[in-house]
Short mmCIF file of C-alpha atoms in Angstrom, two decimals:
data_model
loop_
_atom_site.label_atom_id
_atom_site.label_comp_id
_atom_site.label_asym_id
_atom_site.label_seq_id
_atom_site.Cartn_x
_atom_site.Cartn_y
_atom_site.Cartn_z
CA UNK A 113 23.25 21.83 36.55
CA UNK A 114 21.44 20.64 33.93
CA UNK A 115 23.34 18.72 30.85
CA UNK A 116 22.32 17.40 26.97
CA UNK A 117 22.63 13.57 26.74
CA UNK A 118 22.56 11.76 23.51
CA UNK A 119 21.45 8.20 23.74
CA UNK A 120 23.10 6.18 20.35
CA UNK A 121 22.99 2.42 21.52
CA UNK A 122 22.11 -0.37 18.52
CA UNK A 123 19.88 -3.10 19.36
CA UNK A 124 20.24 -5.62 21.83
CA UNK A 125 20.04 -8.33 19.54
CA UNK A 126 16.95 -10.86 19.82
CA UNK A 127 15.92 -8.39 23.21
CA UNK A 128 15.26 -5.13 22.52
CA UNK A 129 15.00 -3.03 19.25
CA UNK A 130 17.74 0.24 19.03
CA UNK A 131 14.66 2.08 19.42
CA UNK A 132 13.53 0.48 22.96
CA UNK A 133 17.17 0.55 24.22
CA UNK A 134 17.45 4.30 23.77
CA UNK A 135 14.04 4.67 25.37
CA UNK A 136 14.71 2.88 28.19
CA UNK A 137 18.05 3.92 28.89
CA UNK A 138 16.48 7.62 28.70
CA UNK A 139 13.46 6.94 30.92
CA UNK A 140 16.40 5.22 33.85
CA UNK A 141 18.15 8.63 33.44
CA UNK A 142 15.28 10.66 33.81
CA UNK A 143 14.33 9.18 37.06
CA UNK A 144 17.67 10.34 38.39
CA UNK A 145 18.33 13.77 36.53
CA UNK A 146 14.57 14.86 35.30
CA UNK A 147 15.73 18.20 34.18
CA UNK A 148 18.84 17.17 31.58
CA UNK A 149 17.98 17.48 27.52
CA UNK A 150 17.90 13.77 26.26
CA UNK A 151 18.29 13.29 22.78
CA UNK A 152 17.52 9.69 21.23
CA UNK A 153 19.53 8.68 18.05
CA UNK A 154 18.89 4.96 18.04
CA UNK A 155 21.70 3.22 15.94
CA UNK A 156 22.29 0.43 13.68
CA UNK A 157 25.33 -1.24 11.78
CA UNK A 158 23.30 -2.79 8.79
CA UNK A 159 21.82 -5.67 10.88
CA UNK A 160 18.64 -5.66 12.64
CA UNK A 161 17.13 -2.53 13.18
CA UNK A 162 19.01 -0.59 10.16
CA UNK A 163 15.37 -0.09 8.43
CA UNK A 164 13.68 1.15 11.45
CA UNK A 165 16.72 3.72 12.11
CA UNK A 166 16.55 5.00 8.42
CA UNK A 167 12.89 5.06 8.59
CA UNK A 168 12.65 7.13 11.94
CA UNK A 169 15.38 9.47 10.94
CA UNK A 170 14.45 10.21 6.97
CA UNK A 171 11.72 12.33 6.66
CA UNK A 172 9.23 10.73 3.45
CA UNK A 173 10.75 7.57 3.94
CA UNK A 174 7.59 5.21 3.14
CA UNK A 175 7.60 1.13 4.37
CA UNK A 176 6.79 -0.89 1.35
CA UNK A 177 5.07 -3.99 2.30
CA UNK A 178 6.05 -7.52 0.54
CA UNK A 179 5.47 -11.22 1.38
CA UNK A 180 8.83 -13.34 0.90
CA UNK A 181 9.46 -16.75 1.32
CA UNK A 182 11.42 -16.80 4.44
CA UNK A 183 14.59 -18.63 5.55
CA UNK A 184 13.00 -21.96 6.24
CA UNK A 185 10.49 -21.80 3.26
CA UNK A 186 7.14 -20.36 5.46
CA UNK A 187 5.85 -16.80 4.26
CA UNK A 188 7.54 -13.55 5.85
CA UNK A 189 5.35 -10.28 6.11
CA UNK A 190 8.44 -7.77 5.44
CA UNK A 191 8.87 -4.49 3.93
CA UNK A 192 11.67 -2.28 2.41
CA UNK A 193 12.10 1.18 2.90
CA UNK A 194 11.42 3.87 -0.31
CA UNK A 195 13.36 6.91 0.33
CA UNK A 196 12.54 10.14 -0.85
CA UNK A 197 15.42 10.35 -3.50
CA UNK A 198 14.30 7.26 -5.09
CA UNK A 199 16.53 4.92 -3.10
CA UNK A 200 15.64 1.82 -1.20
CA UNK A 201 17.00 0.11 1.49
CA UNK A 202 16.51 -3.64 2.21
CA UNK A 203 17.29 -5.37 5.24
CA UNK A 204 18.50 -9.04 5.39
CA UNK A 205 17.41 -9.36 8.71
CA UNK A 206 13.65 -8.69 8.19
CA UNK A 207 13.53 -11.12 5.37
CA UNK A 208 15.87 -13.68 6.07
CA UNK A 209 17.18 -13.34 9.27
CA UNK A 210 17.93 -15.68 12.23
CA UNK A 211 15.43 -14.42 14.28
CA UNK A 212 12.73 -15.64 12.09
CA UNK A 213 13.47 -19.02 12.92
CA UNK A 214 12.03 -21.29 15.48
CA UNK A 215 15.05 -23.78 15.31
CA UNK A 216 18.28 -23.03 13.71
CA UNK A 217 18.80 -24.78 10.41
CA UNK A 218 22.62 -24.23 10.01
CA UNK A 219 22.83 -26.30 6.29
CA UNK A 220 19.35 -25.19 4.75
CA UNK A 221 18.52 -21.48 5.75
CA UNK A 222 18.59 -19.07 2.56
CA UNK A 223 18.55 -15.50 1.57
CA UNK A 224 15.77 -16.15 -1.11
CA UNK A 225 13.41 -13.61 0.85
CA UNK A 226 16.12 -11.38 0.66
CA UNK A 227 16.33 -11.31 -3.23
CA UNK A 228 12.51 -11.23 -3.48
CA UNK A 229 12.68 -8.04 -1.72
CA UNK A 230 15.59 -6.33 -3.65
CA UNK A 231 13.36 -7.52 -6.69
CA UNK A 232 10.27 -5.95 -5.51
CA UNK A 233 12.57 -2.60 -4.95
CA UNK A 234 13.72 -2.88 -8.44
CA UNK A 235 9.93 -3.17 -10.01
CA UNK A 236 8.98 -0.19 -7.89
CA UNK A 237 11.69 1.45 -9.66
CA UNK A 238 14.20 1.74 -7.12
CA UNK A 239 17.01 3.92 -8.68
CA UNK A 240 19.97 2.97 -6.03
CA UNK A 241 19.86 0.26 -3.15
CA UNK A 242 21.21 0.03 0.08
CA UNK A 243 21.51 -3.51 1.15
CA UNK A 244 21.78 -4.26 4.61
CA UNK A 245 23.05 -7.66 5.33
CA UNK A 246 23.55 -8.25 9.22
CA UNK A 247 21.69 -10.54 10.97
CA UNK A 248 21.77 -13.37 8.50
CA UNK A 249 20.42 -17.18 9.73
CA UNK A 250 22.17 -19.04 6.45
CA UNK A 251 25.38 -19.55 5.32
CA UNK A 252 24.48 -19.93 1.40
CA UNK A 253 26.73 -17.15 -0.28
CA UNK A 254 24.06 -14.98 -1.31
CA UNK A 255 23.04 -18.01 -3.50
CA UNK A 256 19.34 -17.72 -2.38
CA UNK A 257 19.08 -14.19 -2.99
CA UNK A 258 20.76 -14.15 -6.69
CA UNK A 259 18.49 -17.06 -7.38
CA UNK A 260 15.55 -14.64 -6.57
CA UNK A 261 16.98 -12.41 -8.86
CA UNK A 262 17.38 -14.27 -12.02
CA UNK A 263 20.33 -16.61 -11.51
CA UNK A 264 20.32 -20.29 -11.87
CA UNK A 265 22.59 -22.91 -9.82
CA UNK A 266 22.45 -26.60 -11.27
CA UNK A 267 23.57 -29.94 -9.97
CA UNK A 268 25.44 -32.51 -12.60
CA UNK A 269 21.87 -33.75 -13.53
CA UNK A 270 20.84 -30.12 -14.47
CA UNK A 271 18.50 -30.02 -11.83
CA UNK A 272 18.14 -26.91 -9.80
CA UNK A 273 19.99 -27.26 -6.28
CA UNK A 274 18.28 -26.72 -3.34
CA UNK A 275 18.47 -23.67 -1.03
CA UNK A 276 21.26 -23.31 1.78
CA UNK A 277 24.56 -24.55 2.30
CA UNK A 278 23.79 -27.87 1.44
CA UNK A 279 22.80 -27.18 -1.86
CA UNK A 280 25.65 -25.34 -2.38
CA UNK A 281 27.93 -28.50 -2.18
CA UNK A 282 25.70 -29.89 -4.97
CA UNK A 283 25.94 -26.83 -7.41
CA UNK A 284 28.18 -27.88 -10.91
CA UNK A 285 27.32 -25.10 -13.12
CA UNK A 286 26.10 -21.12 -12.37
CA UNK A 287 23.99 -19.50 -15.00
CA UNK A 288 23.96 -15.46 -14.39
CA UNK A 289 22.81 -14.75 -17.95
CA UNK A 290 19.15 -13.85 -16.85
CA UNK A 291 20.57 -11.93 -13.59
CA UNK A 292 18.92 -8.71 -12.96
CA UNK A 293 20.69 -5.64 -13.78
CA UNK A 294 21.59 -3.34 -10.87
CA UNK A 295 19.48 -0.06 -10.56
CA UNK A 296 21.16 3.03 -12.06
CA UNK A 297 22.67 4.34 -9.10
CA UNK A 298 24.19 0.94 -8.09
CA UNK A 299 23.81 -0.90 -4.87
CA UNK A 300 25.74 -0.21 -1.69
CA UNK A 301 26.21 -3.00 0.63
CA UNK A 302 25.51 -1.91 4.28
CA UNK A 303 28.09 -4.14 6.55
CA UNK A 304 29.74 -4.20 9.45
CA UNK A 305 32.47 -7.07 8.96
CA UNK A 306 35.71 -7.52 6.80
CA UNK A 307 35.78 -11.05 7.12
CA UNK A 308 36.82 -12.90 3.40
CA UNK A 309 34.50 -15.56 2.26
CA UNK A 310 36.82 -18.82 3.11
CA UNK A 311 39.15 -20.05 5.68
CA UNK A 312 39.77 -19.54 9.23
CA UNK A 313 38.45 -16.24 9.23
CA UNK A 314 35.49 -16.71 6.61
CA UNK A 315 31.93 -17.05 6.69
CA UNK A 316 31.79 -20.50 7.78
CA UNK A 317 34.35 -20.70 10.49
CA UNK A 318 33.24 -16.91 12.21
CA UNK A 319 29.55 -17.09 11.65
CA UNK A 320 28.53 -20.67 10.96
CA UNK A 321 28.56 -21.82 14.69
CA UNK A 322 26.17 -18.68 15.59
CA UNK A 323 23.81 -20.29 13.20
CA UNK A 324 23.70 -23.85 14.62
CA UNK A 325 26.81 -25.58 12.83
CA UNK A 326 28.81 -28.15 14.74
CA UNK A 327 32.63 -28.30 13.76
CA UNK A 328 31.93 -30.88 11.12
CA UNK A 329 29.19 -28.71 9.25
CA UNK A 330 31.88 -25.82 9.08
CA UNK A 331 34.47 -27.82 7.32
CA UNK A 332 32.17 -29.06 4.68
CA UNK A 333 30.58 -25.55 4.29
CA UNK A 334 33.80 -23.91 3.98
CA UNK A 335 34.47 -26.60 1.01
CA UNK A 336 31.41 -25.81 -0.37
CA UNK A 337 31.75 -22.12 -0.29
CA UNK A 338 35.31 -22.59 -1.99
CA UNK A 339 33.61 -24.86 -4.92
CA UNK A 340 30.94 -22.19 -5.28
CA UNK A 341 33.39 -19.42 -5.45
CA UNK A 342 34.98 -20.82 -8.45
CA UNK A 343 32.11 -21.53 -10.20
CA UNK A 344 30.90 -17.72 -10.05
CA UNK A 345 32.23 -15.54 -12.64
CA UNK A 346 34.94 -13.28 -11.07
CA UNK A 347 34.39 -15.30 -7.87
CA UNK A 348 38.14 -16.70 -6.98
CA UNK A 349 39.11 -13.06 -6.62
CA UNK A 350 36.26 -11.65 -5.13
CA UNK A 351 36.14 -14.70 -2.09
CA UNK A 352 39.13 -12.72 -0.61
CA UNK A 353 37.48 -9.54 -0.92
CA UNK A 354 36.71 -7.66 2.98
CA UNK A 355 33.27 -8.55 3.64
CA UNK A 356 32.62 -11.34 1.52
CA UNK A 357 32.16 -13.37 4.27
CA UNK A 358 29.31 -11.01 5.59
CA UNK A 359 26.07 -12.73 6.41
CA UNK A 360 27.27 -15.90 5.84
CA UNK A 361 28.82 -15.24 2.44
CA UNK A 362 25.92 -13.18 0.75
CA UNK A 363 28.67 -10.18 1.04
CA UNK A 364 30.32 -12.20 -1.76
CA UNK A 365 27.29 -13.03 -3.86
CA UNK A 366 26.72 -9.36 -3.75
CA UNK A 367 29.84 -8.57 -4.66
CA UNK A 368 29.46 -10.93 -7.35
CA UNK A 369 26.11 -8.69 -8.83
CA UNK A 370 28.27 -5.67 -8.78
CA UNK A 371 27.39 -3.95 -5.50
CA UNK A 372 29.88 -2.28 -3.62
CA UNK A 373 31.06 -2.43 0.02
CA UNK A 374 30.16 0.36 2.28
CA UNK A 375 30.27 1.12 6.05
CA UNK A 376 26.97 0.10 7.69
CA UNK A 377 27.23 2.03 10.96
CA UNK A 378 28.46 5.14 8.88
CA UNK A 379 25.63 5.18 6.73
CA UNK A 380 23.17 5.22 9.51
CA UNK A 381 25.01 7.92 11.28
CA UNK A 382 25.00 10.25 8.53
CA UNK A 383 20.74 9.30 7.94
CA UNK A 384 20.08 9.90 11.69
CA UNK A 385 22.28 13.06 11.58
CA UNK A 386 24.35 11.52 14.92
CA UNK A 387 27.37 14.24 14.40
CA UNK A 388 24.74 16.95 14.78
CA UNK A 389 23.07 15.68 17.87
CA UNK A 390 26.47 14.78 19.48
CA UNK A 391 27.48 18.45 18.79
CA UNK A 392 27.51 20.32 22.22
CA UNK A 393 26.31 17.43 24.25
CA UNK A 394 27.70 16.79 27.56
CA UNK A 395 27.42 12.90 27.43
CA UNK A 396 26.71 10.23 24.66
CA UNK A 397 25.70 7.06 25.80
CA UNK A 398 25.84 4.15 23.51
CA UNK A 399 25.77 0.17 23.59
CA UNK A 400 24.67 -3.34 22.10
CA UNK A 401 24.10 -6.70 23.08
CA UNK A 402 27.58 -8.20 23.73
CA UNK A 403 30.98 -6.06 23.78
CA UNK A 404 33.85 -7.87 22.71
CA UNK A 405 36.61 -7.88 20.59
CA UNK A 406 34.67 -7.05 17.36
CA UNK A 407 33.35 -4.43 18.52
CA UNK A 408 35.52 -2.40 17.66
CA UNK A 409 35.48 -3.33 13.60
CA UNK A 410 32.84 -1.18 12.37
CA UNK A 411 30.30 -1.94 14.67
CA UNK A 412 27.75 0.99 15.78
CA UNK A 413 29.10 1.75 18.98
CA UNK A 414 32.61 2.33 17.36
CA UNK A 415 31.18 4.73 15.12
CA UNK A 416 29.52 6.58 17.77
CA UNK A 417 32.52 6.73 19.59
CA UNK A 418 34.72 8.07 16.67
CA UNK A 419 32.14 10.84 16.03
CA UNK A 420 31.99 11.69 19.91
CA UNK A 421 35.66 11.42 19.84
CA UNK A 422 35.95 14.28 17.14
CA UNK A 423 33.48 16.36 19.00
CA UNK A 424 35.48 16.08 22.23
CA UNK A 425 32.53 14.34 23.98
CA UNK A 426 32.61 11.50 26.38
CA UNK A 427 30.79 8.61 25.91
CA UNK A 428 29.29 6.01 28.19
CA UNK A 429 28.88 2.05 27.23
CA UNK A 430 25.83 -0.27 28.04
CA UNK A 431 26.10 -3.67 27.20
CA UNK A 432 24.57 -6.78 27.86
CA UNK A 433 27.65 -8.33 28.34
CA UNK A 434 31.12 -6.71 28.57
CA UNK A 435 33.72 -8.66 27.25
CA UNK A 436 36.73 -6.73 26.36
CA UNK A 437 38.43 -3.44 27.89
CA UNK A 438 36.14 -0.43 28.41
CA UNK A 439 39.20 2.08 29.41
CA UNK A 440 38.36 4.19 26.35
CA UNK A 441 34.90 4.50 28.03
CA UNK A 442 33.66 7.55 30.59
CA UNK A 443 31.75 4.84 32.18
CA UNK A 444 30.31 1.13 31.58
CA UNK A 445 27.58 -0.89 32.46
CA UNK A 446 26.75 -4.80 32.07
CA UNK A 447 23.05 -5.71 32.05
CA UNK A 448 24.15 -9.13 33.41
CA UNK A 449 26.09 -7.47 36.39
CA UNK A 450 22.95 -5.61 37.44
CA UNK A 451 20.64 -8.37 36.90
CA UNK A 452 22.79 -10.76 38.46
CA UNK A 453 23.05 -13.27 35.66
CA UNK A 454 22.55 -13.70 31.70
CA UNK A 455 19.17 -15.28 31.92
CA UNK A 456 17.72 -12.50 33.90
CA UNK A 457 19.12 -9.67 31.86
CA UNK A 458 17.82 -11.38 28.33
CA UNK A 459 14.55 -12.29 30.13
CA UNK A 460 13.77 -8.69 31.09
CA UNK A 461 16.07 -6.48 29.21
CA UNK A 462 13.95 -3.25 29.22
CA UNK A 463 14.11 -3.16 33.29
CA UNK A 464 17.71 -3.64 33.38
CA UNK A 465 18.24 -0.67 30.58
CA UNK A 466 16.18 1.32 32.64
CA UNK A 467 18.38 0.23 35.87
CA UNK A 468 21.61 0.90 33.47
CA UNK A 469 20.57 4.42 32.39
CA UNK A 470 19.70 5.33 36.23
CA UNK A 471 23.06 3.94 37.35
CA UNK A 472 24.89 6.23 34.83
CA UNK A 473 22.76 9.18 35.89
CA UNK A 474 23.59 8.60 39.59
CA UNK A 475 27.35 8.51 38.87
CA UNK A 476 27.35 11.42 36.31
CA UNK A 477 28.92 15.02 37.17
#
């Protein structure tokens, strides 16, 4: 018997894009079951690969190139996506993301380039903004992006502060009088986390170490974020909003601008027609680089599982590493287990993704 299999993984961050992962899994599956109908629907959750997912799924979408100041001040050739309805999708990972750094800069990386790309979209007449903010390299509370959009942050001497978390500690005054207006249709933040800006669940504590911050740096960054939040109009309340801590606090900065929070994975799923692709399928294969306790909180695999469950279709999981229970999946494969260790899996991700696809096909009935 032949089957209809949908491949809807997120990216395996830093090693394989969502499109590469879906293609490799399908190639591996096909070596075992060449007669099956394979449907590829690469997913994203507001982080790396979101722009690619929209570009592949939305007919008439157009990449608009833009050169911006990267998170370490070097120029970055990036792009934002013009959608047929006049909306613009801007992805932080491609302008101010962690993968753009040669060395981590926990105190000095910033989001200025992301703001420049947003400004470019506004200059081009975007009627609505979709802001995908996952994959940030910085903990600057979105101050860099807001500065690129017209806000001013000065120290006690009246001087513009430097970018990044280091600069936040020096901010004494905030002027948003020249901040650009939102487009007519507003701005939606595509975000996969619900962390507040401050505290043990906040931007510095949870995400700072991933960006190279030591324990001492995390403590000082949290203090700087708290001081900054009080200076931003309405910031004290916004600091506790779900998602304010996303992307090193960029969620907070965008909320202060007037943007609204929106589920990143849900938005991508709608754009790529995931529900329609799953309807009538025999199996859905999803995955990501690391499946852990946070994976159920709005990330791409959780969105895929929710839509597959609604359609009564079983789901298989493939992940670089699995650090949480998989009882809800029909099958699961860890690339680390296949390859023998983490370094081997990360060194040849496409090879092991193909192997994972073949293993799932061999065991599926």
